[in-house]
mmCIF file of C-alpha atoms and ligand atoms in Angstrom:
data_model
loop_
_atom_site.group_PDB
_atom_site.id
_atom_site.type_symbol
_atom_site.label_atom_id
_atom_site.label_comp_id
_atom_site.label_asym_id
_atom_site.label_seq_id
_atom_site.Cartn_x
_atom_site.Cartn_y
_atom_site.Cartn_z
ATOM 1 C CA UNK A 10 239.326 44.485 186.471
ATOM 2 C CA UNK A 11 237.508 41.830 184.467
ATOM 3 C CA UNK A 12 234.038 42.014 185.975
ATOM 4 C CA UNK A 13 231.527 44.386 184.464
ATOM 5 C CA UNK A 14 230.718 47.728 186.055
ATOM 6 C CA UNK A 15 227.112 48.690 185.462
ATOM 7 C CA UNK A 16 224.832 51.697 185.726
ATOM 8 C CA UNK A 17 221.243 52.515 184.828
ATOM 9 C CA UNK A 18 220.881 56.140 183.732
ATOM 10 C CA UNK A 19 218.054 58.290 182.399
ATOM 11 C CA UNK A 20 218.549 60.338 179.245
ATOM 12 C CA UNK A 21 216.123 63.276 179.401
ATOM 13 C CA UNK A 22 214.425 64.912 176.425
ATOM 14 C CA UNK A 23 214.685 68.647 175.669
ATOM 15 C CA UNK A 24 212.346 71.277 174.346
ATOM 16 C CA UNK A 25 213.225 74.622 172.765
ATOM 17 C CA UNK A 26 211.549 77.494 174.592
ATOM 18 C CA UNK A 27 212.647 79.719 171.725
ATOM 19 C CA UNK A 28 214.362 78.952 168.426
ATOM 20 C CA UNK A 29 215.464 81.476 165.807
ATOM 21 C CA UNK A 30 217.322 80.499 162.673
ATOM 22 C CA UNK A 31 219.363 83.439 161.414
ATOM 23 C CA UNK A 32 221.244 82.416 158.265
ATOM 24 C CA UNK A 33 223.141 79.643 156.564
ATOM 25 C CA UNK A 34 226.862 79.597 157.327
ATOM 26 C CA UNK A 35 229.737 78.825 154.963
ATOM 27 C CA UNK A 36 230.034 75.321 156.529
ATOM 28 C CA UNK A 37 226.403 74.542 155.547
ATOM 29 C CA UNK A 38 225.030 74.629 159.113
ATOM 30 C CA UNK A 39 222.677 77.401 160.212
ATOM 31 C CA UNK A 40 223.411 80.080 162.767
ATOM 32 C CA UNK A 41 220.962 79.737 165.674
ATOM 33 C CA UNK A 42 219.733 81.472 168.757
ATOM 34 C CA UNK A 43 217.858 79.054 170.975
ATOM 35 C CA UNK A 44 216.843 78.349 174.552
ATOM 36 C CA UNK A 45 217.015 74.693 175.503
ATOM 37 C CA UNK A 46 215.344 73.167 178.544
ATOM 38 C CA UNK A 47 215.472 69.581 179.823
ATOM 39 C CA UNK A 48 212.112 67.936 180.537
ATOM 40 C CA UNK A 49 210.986 64.934 182.558
ATOM 41 C CA UNK A 50 210.366 62.594 179.585
ATOM 42 C CA UNK A 51 213.332 60.181 179.386
ATOM 43 C CA UNK A 52 214.863 57.107 177.804
ATOM 44 C CA UNK A 53 216.485 54.548 180.117
ATOM 45 C CA UNK A 54 219.966 53.272 179.360
ATOM 46 C CA UNK A 55 221.617 50.280 181.011
ATOM 47 C CA UNK A 56 225.329 50.547 180.465
ATOM 48 C CA UNK A 57 227.946 47.901 181.293
ATOM 49 C CA UNK A 58 231.689 48.197 180.841
ATOM 50 C CA UNK A 59 234.305 45.454 181.125
ATOM 51 C CA UNK A 60 237.978 46.112 180.527
ATOM 52 C CA UNK A 61 239.240 43.909 177.665
ATOM 53 C CA UNK A 62 242.027 43.918 175.135
ATOM 54 C CA UNK A 63 239.683 44.290 172.231
ATOM 55 C CA UNK A 64 236.874 46.846 172.018
ATOM 56 C CA UNK A 65 233.414 45.475 171.324
ATOM 57 C CA UNK A 66 230.319 47.703 171.536
ATOM 58 C CA UNK A 67 226.920 46.028 171.606
ATOM 59 C CA UNK A 68 223.518 47.652 171.673
ATOM 60 C CA UNK A 69 220.090 46.241 172.433
ATOM 61 C CA UNK A 70 217.597 48.650 170.974
ATOM 62 C CA UNK A 71 214.029 47.502 170.335
ATOM 63 C CA UNK A 72 213.649 50.143 167.585
ATOM 64 C CA UNK A 73 216.829 48.900 165.832
ATOM 65 C CA UNK A 74 217.733 52.463 164.911
ATOM 66 C CA UNK A 75 220.471 52.421 162.262
ATOM 67 C CA UNK A 76 223.814 54.073 163.181
ATOM 68 C CA UNK A 77 222.732 54.628 166.765
ATOM 69 C CA UNK A 78 224.464 57.732 168.106
ATOM 70 C CA UNK A 79 224.953 56.024 171.488
ATOM 71 C CA UNK A 80 227.283 53.458 169.868
ATOM 72 C CA UNK A 81 229.288 56.171 168.149
ATOM 73 C CA UNK A 82 229.464 58.048 171.468
ATOM 74 C CA UNK A 83 230.834 54.929 173.203
ATOM 75 C CA UNK A 84 233.498 54.449 170.529
ATOM 76 C CA UNK A 85 234.663 58.081 170.627
ATOM 77 C CA UNK A 86 234.705 58.086 174.455
ATOM 78 C CA UNK A 87 236.835 54.930 174.653
ATOM 79 C CA UNK A 88 239.240 56.411 172.086
ATOM 80 C CA UNK A 89 239.517 59.687 174.017
ATOM 81 C CA UNK A 90 240.250 57.775 177.249
ATOM 82 C CA UNK A 91 242.752 55.467 175.538
ATOM 83 C CA UNK A 92 240.869 52.488 176.963
ATOM 84 C CA UNK A 93 239.645 49.284 175.321
ATOM 85 C CA UNK A 94 236.868 47.015 176.531
ATOM 86 C CA UNK A 95 233.427 45.595 176.101
ATOM 87 C CA UNK A 96 230.523 48.048 176.240
ATOM 88 C CA UNK A 97 226.970 46.748 176.439
ATOM 89 C CA UNK A 98 224.178 49.271 175.971
ATOM 90 C CA UNK A 99 220.505 48.452 176.544
ATOM 91 C CA UNK A 100 218.145 51.167 175.444
ATOM 92 C CA UNK A 101 214.525 51.607 176.504
ATOM 93 C CA UNK A 102 213.155 54.331 174.212
ATOM 94 C CA UNK A 103 210.366 56.576 175.450
ATOM 95 C CA UNK A 104 211.391 59.779 173.677
ATOM 96 C CA UNK A 105 209.829 59.678 170.213
ATOM 97 C CA UNK A 106 212.237 60.059 167.287
ATOM 98 C CA UNK A 107 211.822 62.720 164.590
ATOM 99 C CA UNK A 108 209.945 64.825 167.122
ATOM 100 C CA UNK A 109 212.471 67.597 167.901
ATOM 101 C CA UNK A 110 213.005 66.340 171.444
ATOM 102 C CA UNK A 111 216.706 65.453 171.156
ATOM 103 C CA UNK A 112 216.241 61.804 172.169
ATOM 104 C CA UNK A 113 219.140 60.369 170.153
ATOM 105 C CA UNK A 114 221.362 63.266 171.217
ATOM 106 C CA UNK A 115 220.515 62.759 174.873
ATOM 107 C CA UNK A 116 221.246 59.017 174.670
ATOM 108 C CA UNK A 117 224.665 59.851 173.191
ATOM 109 C CA UNK A 118 225.402 62.449 175.874
ATOM 110 C CA UNK A 119 224.377 59.960 178.570
ATOM 111 C CA UNK A 120 227.032 57.546 177.289
ATOM 112 C CA UNK A 121 229.599 60.391 177.304
ATOM 113 C CA UNK A 122 228.821 61.152 180.944
ATOM 114 C CA UNK A 123 228.527 57.585 182.267
ATOM 115 C CA UNK A 124 231.182 55.593 180.414
ATOM 116 C CA UNK A 125 234.251 57.407 181.841
ATOM 117 C CA UNK A 126 232.809 56.875 185.340
ATOM 118 C CA UNK A 127 232.498 53.111 184.758
ATOM 119 C CA UNK A 128 235.881 52.892 183.038
ATOM 120 C CA UNK A 129 237.619 54.775 185.863
ATOM 121 C CA UNK A 130 238.931 57.622 183.732
ATOM 122 C CA UNK A 131 238.208 61.323 183.989
ATOM 123 C CA UNK A 132 237.563 63.312 180.832
ATOM 124 C CA UNK A 133 237.469 67.090 181.293
ATOM 125 C CA UNK A 134 234.289 68.912 180.291
ATOM 126 C CA UNK A 135 235.908 70.652 177.267
ATOM 127 C CA UNK A 136 236.970 67.236 175.916
ATOM 128 C CA UNK A 137 233.457 65.835 176.394
ATOM 129 C CA UNK A 138 231.992 68.958 174.784
ATOM 130 C CA UNK A 139 234.215 68.526 171.730
ATOM 131 C CA UNK A 140 233.196 64.884 171.261
ATOM 132 C CA UNK A 141 229.556 65.902 171.823
ATOM 133 C CA UNK A 142 229.671 68.570 169.095
ATOM 134 C CA UNK A 143 231.183 66.019 166.723
ATOM 135 C CA UNK A 144 228.228 63.704 167.406
ATOM 136 C CA UNK A 145 225.517 66.313 166.718
ATOM 137 C CA UNK A 146 224.402 69.887 167.281
ATOM 138 C CA UNK A 147 222.084 69.074 170.222
ATOM 139 C CA UNK A 148 224.436 66.716 172.079
ATOM 140 C CA UNK A 149 226.556 69.289 174.031
ATOM 141 C CA UNK A 150 223.441 70.748 175.685
ATOM 142 C CA UNK A 151 222.813 67.453 177.508
ATOM 143 C CA UNK A 152 226.232 67.749 179.201
ATOM 144 C CA UNK A 153 224.740 70.792 180.925
ATOM 145 C CA UNK A 154 220.977 70.278 181.342
ATOM 146 C CA UNK A 155 218.497 72.734 182.872
ATOM 147 C CA UNK A 156 217.964 75.935 180.868
ATOM 148 C CA UNK A 157 220.641 77.204 178.491
ATOM 149 C CA UNK A 158 221.101 79.579 175.605
ATOM 150 C CA UNK A 159 222.557 77.887 172.521
ATOM 151 C CA UNK A 160 224.202 79.906 169.763
ATOM 152 C CA UNK A 161 226.268 79.114 166.660
ATOM 153 C CA UNK A 162 225.274 75.624 165.483
ATOM 154 C CA UNK A 163 223.593 75.242 168.886
ATOM 155 C CA UNK A 164 226.794 73.883 170.436
ATOM 156 C CA UNK A 165 227.989 77.123 172.088
ATOM 157 C CA UNK A 166 226.142 77.102 175.378
ATOM 158 C CA UNK A 167 225.485 79.593 178.122
ATOM 159 C CA UNK A 168 223.720 78.263 181.221
ATOM 160 C CA UNK A 169 220.684 80.186 182.439
ATOM 161 C CA UNK A 170 219.845 80.248 186.137
ATOM 162 C CA UNK A 171 217.357 77.680 187.465
ATOM 163 C CA UNK A 172 213.767 78.906 187.423
ATOM 164 C CA UNK A 173 210.768 77.298 189.152
ATOM 165 C CA UNK A 174 209.569 74.220 187.283
ATOM 166 C CA UNK A 175 206.362 74.497 185.234
ATOM 167 C CA UNK A 176 203.921 71.749 184.352
ATOM 168 C CA UNK A 177 203.393 71.023 180.696
ATOM 169 C CA UNK A 178 201.785 68.801 178.141
ATOM 170 C CA UNK A 179 203.554 67.351 175.141
ATOM 171 C CA UNK A 180 201.557 66.357 172.076
ATOM 172 C CA UNK A 181 203.356 63.747 170.006
ATOM 173 C CA UNK A 182 201.683 63.388 166.605
ATOM 174 C CA UNK A 183 202.444 60.428 164.352
ATOM 175 C CA UNK A 184 204.599 62.637 162.146
ATOM 176 C CA UNK A 185 208.327 62.169 161.653
ATOM 177 C CA UNK A 186 210.175 65.346 160.643
ATOM 178 C CA UNK A 187 213.698 65.200 159.206
ATOM 179 C CA UNK A 188 215.770 68.031 160.701
ATOM 180 C CA UNK A 189 217.946 68.400 157.595
ATOM 181 C CA UNK A 190 214.811 68.646 155.422
ATOM 182 C CA UNK A 191 213.253 71.284 157.728
ATOM 183 C CA UNK A 192 216.405 73.422 157.418
ATOM 184 C CA UNK A 193 216.296 73.010 153.633
ATOM 185 C CA UNK A 194 212.722 74.310 153.548
ATOM 186 C CA UNK A 195 213.434 77.215 155.873
ATOM 187 C CA UNK A 196 216.732 78.396 154.395
ATOM 188 C CA UNK A 197 215.409 80.263 151.299
ATOM 189 C CA UNK A 198 213.077 82.316 153.523
ATOM 190 C CA UNK A 199 215.813 83.745 155.737
ATOM 191 C CA UNK A 200 216.580 87.430 155.167
ATOM 192 C CA UNK A 201 219.163 89.736 156.734
ATOM 193 C CA UNK A 202 216.404 92.152 157.779
ATOM 194 C CA UNK A 203 214.548 89.525 159.808
ATOM 195 C CA UNK A 204 217.908 88.469 161.298
ATOM 196 C CA UNK A 205 218.317 91.781 163.163
ATOM 197 C CA UNK A 206 214.775 91.644 164.573
ATOM 198 C CA UNK A 207 215.239 88.055 165.646
ATOM 199 C CA UNK A 208 218.450 88.782 167.527
ATOM 200 C CA UNK A 209 216.763 91.675 169.308
ATOM 201 C CA UNK A 210 213.621 89.812 170.382
ATOM 202 C CA UNK A 211 215.602 86.707 171.350
ATOM 203 C CA UNK A 212 217.840 88.838 173.530
ATOM 204 C CA UNK A 213 214.900 90.130 175.580
ATOM 205 C CA UNK A 214 213.711 86.581 176.278
ATOM 206 C CA UNK A 215 217.201 85.357 177.227
ATOM 207 C CA UNK A 216 217.653 88.306 179.593
ATOM 208 C CA UNK A 217 214.338 87.438 181.235
ATOM 209 C CA UNK A 218 215.820 84.040 182.187
ATOM 210 C CA UNK A 219 214.518 81.958 179.276
ATOM 211 C CA UNK A 220 211.341 80.611 180.842
ATOM 212 C CA UNK A 221 208.562 83.040 179.990
ATOM 213 C CA UNK A 222 205.010 83.016 178.676
ATOM 214 C CA UNK A 223 206.114 83.909 175.157
ATOM 215 C CA UNK A 224 208.592 82.463 172.704
ATOM 216 C CA UNK A 225 208.767 81.555 169.063
ATOM 217 C CA UNK A 226 210.087 78.841 166.803
ATOM 218 C CA UNK A 227 211.101 79.729 163.240
ATOM 219 C CA UNK A 228 210.494 76.162 162.039
ATOM 220 C CA UNK A 229 206.778 76.393 162.789
ATOM 221 C CA UNK A 230 205.950 78.323 159.586
ATOM 222 C CA UNK A 231 207.493 75.771 157.222
ATOM 223 C CA UNK A 232 206.787 72.559 159.148
ATOM 224 C CA UNK A 233 203.169 73.462 160.002
ATOM 225 C CA UNK A 234 202.548 74.350 156.365
ATOM 226 C CA UNK A 235 203.452 70.762 155.492
ATOM 227 C CA UNK A 236 201.637 69.257 158.484
ATOM 228 C CA UNK A 237 198.576 71.434 159.308
ATOM 229 C CA UNK A 238 197.697 69.005 162.129
ATOM 230 C CA UNK A 239 200.560 70.507 164.158
ATOM 231 C CA UNK A 240 199.091 74.011 163.874
ATOM 232 C CA UNK A 241 195.807 72.630 165.152
ATOM 233 C CA UNK A 242 197.539 71.070 168.158
ATOM 234 C CA UNK A 243 199.238 74.377 168.951
ATOM 235 C CA UNK A 244 195.864 76.170 168.799
ATOM 236 C CA UNK A 245 194.222 73.573 171.051
ATOM 237 C CA UNK A 246 196.989 73.963 173.638
ATOM 238 C CA UNK A 247 196.651 77.761 173.512
ATOM 239 C CA UNK A 248 192.876 77.498 173.940
ATOM 240 C CA UNK A 249 193.486 75.338 177.018
ATOM 241 C CA UNK A 250 195.580 78.147 178.516
ATOM 242 C CA UNK A 251 199.117 77.141 177.516
ATOM 243 C CA UNK A 252 201.621 80.005 177.401
ATOM 244 C CA UNK A 253 203.687 79.385 175.458
ATOM 245 C CA UNK A 254 202.459 76.638 173.104
ATOM 246 C CA UNK A 255 205.266 75.852 170.682
ATOM 247 C CA UNK A 256 206.683 73.218 168.423
ATOM 248 C CA UNK A 257 209.971 71.818 169.736
ATOM 249 C CA UNK A 258 213.079 71.965 167.505
ATOM 250 C CA UNK A 259 212.208 71.089 163.915
ATOM 251 C CA UNK A 260 209.110 69.210 165.142
ATOM 252 C CA UNK A 261 206.916 67.322 165.208
ATOM 253 C CA UNK A 262 206.226 67.448 168.968
ATOM 254 C CA UNK A 263 204.237 70.450 170.209
ATOM 255 C CA UNK A 264 204.353 71.405 173.876
ATOM 256 C CA UNK A 265 202.364 73.719 176.096
ATOM 257 C CA UNK A 266 203.434 75.096 179.459
ATOM 258 C CA UNK A 267 200.790 75.909 182.054
ATOM 259 C CA UNK A 268 200.458 77.777 185.320
ATOM 260 C CA UNK A 269 199.062 74.805 187.237
ATOM 261 C CA UNK A 270 199.223 71.032 187.028
ATOM 262 C CA UNK A 271 195.439 70.982 187.005
ATOM 263 C CA UNK A 272 195.324 73.192 183.904
ATOM 264 C CA UNK A 273 197.844 70.895 182.154
ATOM 265 C CA UNK A 274 195.781 67.875 183.119
ATOM 266 C CA UNK A 275 192.569 69.399 181.758
ATOM 267 C CA UNK A 276 194.310 70.411 178.520
ATOM 268 C CA UNK A 277 194.748 66.728 177.772
ATOM 269 C CA UNK A 278 190.998 66.370 177.221
ATOM 270 C CA UNK A 279 191.189 69.001 174.476
ATOM 271 C CA UNK A 280 193.632 66.781 172.578
ATOM 272 C CA UNK A 281 191.325 63.792 172.316
ATOM 273 C CA UNK A 282 192.646 61.068 170.049
ATOM 274 C CA UNK A 283 196.158 62.527 170.032
ATOM 275 C CA UNK A 284 199.074 60.954 171.884
ATOM 276 C CA UNK A 285 200.013 63.315 174.705
ATOM 277 C CA UNK A 286 202.266 63.053 177.766
ATOM 278 C CA UNK A 287 202.416 65.180 180.885
ATOM 279 C CA UNK A 288 205.854 66.752 181.375
ATOM 280 C CA UNK A 289 207.620 69.125 183.717
ATOM 281 C CA UNK A 290 210.680 71.306 183.219
ATOM 282 C CA UNK A 291 213.788 69.798 184.867
ATOM 283 C CA UNK A 292 216.233 72.426 186.095
ATOM 284 C CA UNK A 293 220.013 71.992 186.297
ATOM 285 C CA UNK A 294 220.079 71.226 190.037
ATOM 286 C CA UNK A 295 217.599 68.373 189.538
ATOM 287 C CA UNK A 296 219.403 67.183 186.408
ATOM 288 C CA UNK A 297 222.705 66.879 188.239
ATOM 289 C CA UNK A 298 221.148 65.256 191.308
ATOM 290 C CA UNK A 299 219.521 62.679 189.025
ATOM 291 C CA UNK A 300 222.930 61.894 187.522
ATOM 292 C CA UNK A 301 224.764 61.679 190.858
ATOM 293 C CA UNK A 302 222.080 59.325 192.189
ATOM 294 C CA UNK A 303 222.237 57.097 189.124
ATOM 295 C CA UNK A 304 226.025 56.793 189.435
ATOM 296 C CA UNK A 305 226.299 56.891 193.238
ATOM 297 C CA UNK A 306 227.894 53.457 193.516
ATOM 298 C CA UNK A 307 230.754 54.602 191.251
ATOM 299 C CA UNK A 308 231.413 58.155 192.505
ATOM 300 C CA UNK A 309 232.329 59.541 195.890
ATOM 301 C CA UNK A 310 231.846 63.265 195.362
ATOM 302 C CA UNK A 311 229.126 65.372 193.793
ATOM 303 C CA UNK A 312 231.266 66.887 191.034
ATOM 304 C CA UNK A 313 230.276 67.901 187.518
ATOM 305 C CA UNK A 314 230.806 66.115 185.201
ATOM 306 C CA UNK A 315 230.408 63.048 187.466
ATOM 307 C CA UNK A 316 233.880 61.788 188.420
ATOM 308 C CA UNK A 317 234.680 58.134 188.890
ATOM 309 C CA UNK A 318 235.873 56.921 192.292
ATOM 310 C CA UNK A 319 238.076 54.412 190.457
ATOM 311 C CA UNK A 320 240.330 57.184 189.087
ATOM 312 C CA UNK A 321 243.758 56.795 190.668
HETATM 313 O O1 C5P B 401 224.203 68.421 163.902
HETATM 314 P P1 C5P B 401 223.136 67.480 163.468
HETATM 315 O O2 C5P B 401 223.721 66.216 162.871
HETATM 316 O O3 C5P B 401 222.142 67.176 164.528
HETATM 317 O O4 C5P B 401 222.332 68.198 162.315
HETATM 318 C C1 C5P B 401 221.452 67.531 161.455
HETATM 319 C C2 C5P B 401 221.255 68.371 160.204
HETATM 320 O O5 C5P B 401 220.540 69.562 160.522
HETATM 321 C C3 C5P B 401 222.561 68.847 159.590
HETATM 322 O O6 C5P B 401 223.032 67.944 158.630
HETATM 323 C C4 C5P B 401 222.176 70.162 158.948
HETATM 324 O O7 C5P B 401 221.582 69.909 157.707
HETATM 325 C C5 C5P B 401 221.085 70.679 159.847
HETATM 326 N N1 C5P B 401 221.534 71.696 160.811
HETATM 327 C C6 C5P B 401 221.776 72.986 160.367
HETATM 328 N N2 C5P B 401 222.161 73.947 161.283
HETATM 329 C C7 C5P B 401 222.277 73.656 162.591
HETATM 330 C C8 C5P B 401 222.021 72.345 163.059
HETATM 331 C C9 C5P B 401 221.640 71.396 162.134
HETATM 332 O O8 C5P B 401 221.681 73.286 159.172
HETATM 333 N N3 C5P B 401 222.612 74.622 163.446
#
């Protein structure tokens, strides 16, 4: 094979429907309890693979992000498959960075899912999950999609059943939050007493299926203190009827979920002057169908993770 195999895939953003930070662990990371959900906002990735003796990975990224995680994902995937070749990645970014929406992580996971299909090798899910966790704490979730509970660093995942989609609105302020910095601010405030309460209240939300009208995010207190504008956005969304209205991850994006599309649409007027995008929750069935469609030319069965038809 010397001609390129190509695919255009969408890398979806995530929100956290709940996020509790329990304590700092001996390895420096923090112990989490969170509920992830994929949403309709997405980057587009054009991926091309050509078998070659020497590995060359190129990326076209208008934002010129340094140390793009998608490139690292391509390198680790080729190594795991024992394959060399030319990988060309073209990235169209729509997911804002530094917003707590997992954009870079999703781009990386998209490469992990698509590259083996183009290269004609199958990597088992546990192998992909291990590479994903090496790339970043949010990456493994995008190998699953839909709604999932994340514990530990956020890399131990438990899928939640698909619930009906809900319309939402995502406010994206011009604020870039560093995740590492947000953890540094939060860490001194964590106590063992609050840990027990957090585990208990998180548990009730997880048992209810994850998608509910309540939820909380432990980063809000510290990040909103630094950026009061975010607290204002949350209030505006609540006033417009959002339940819940929460910051995603370590911020800065704030989302609201609504009962009706009309309500979400009207909420946009309350955010005048602020950049806002309409979103919907994307469940696991839709997530997988999206992937199978994007790779249909290169697969012949609807398996998860997508499996190349070139595997002998
Ligand atoms: O894993 P990732 O590279 O995305 O994490 C970015 C930073 O966020 C880490 O360097 C660490 O400071 C912090 N982090 C943490 N606990 C987690 C996840 C991330 O302290 N569970």
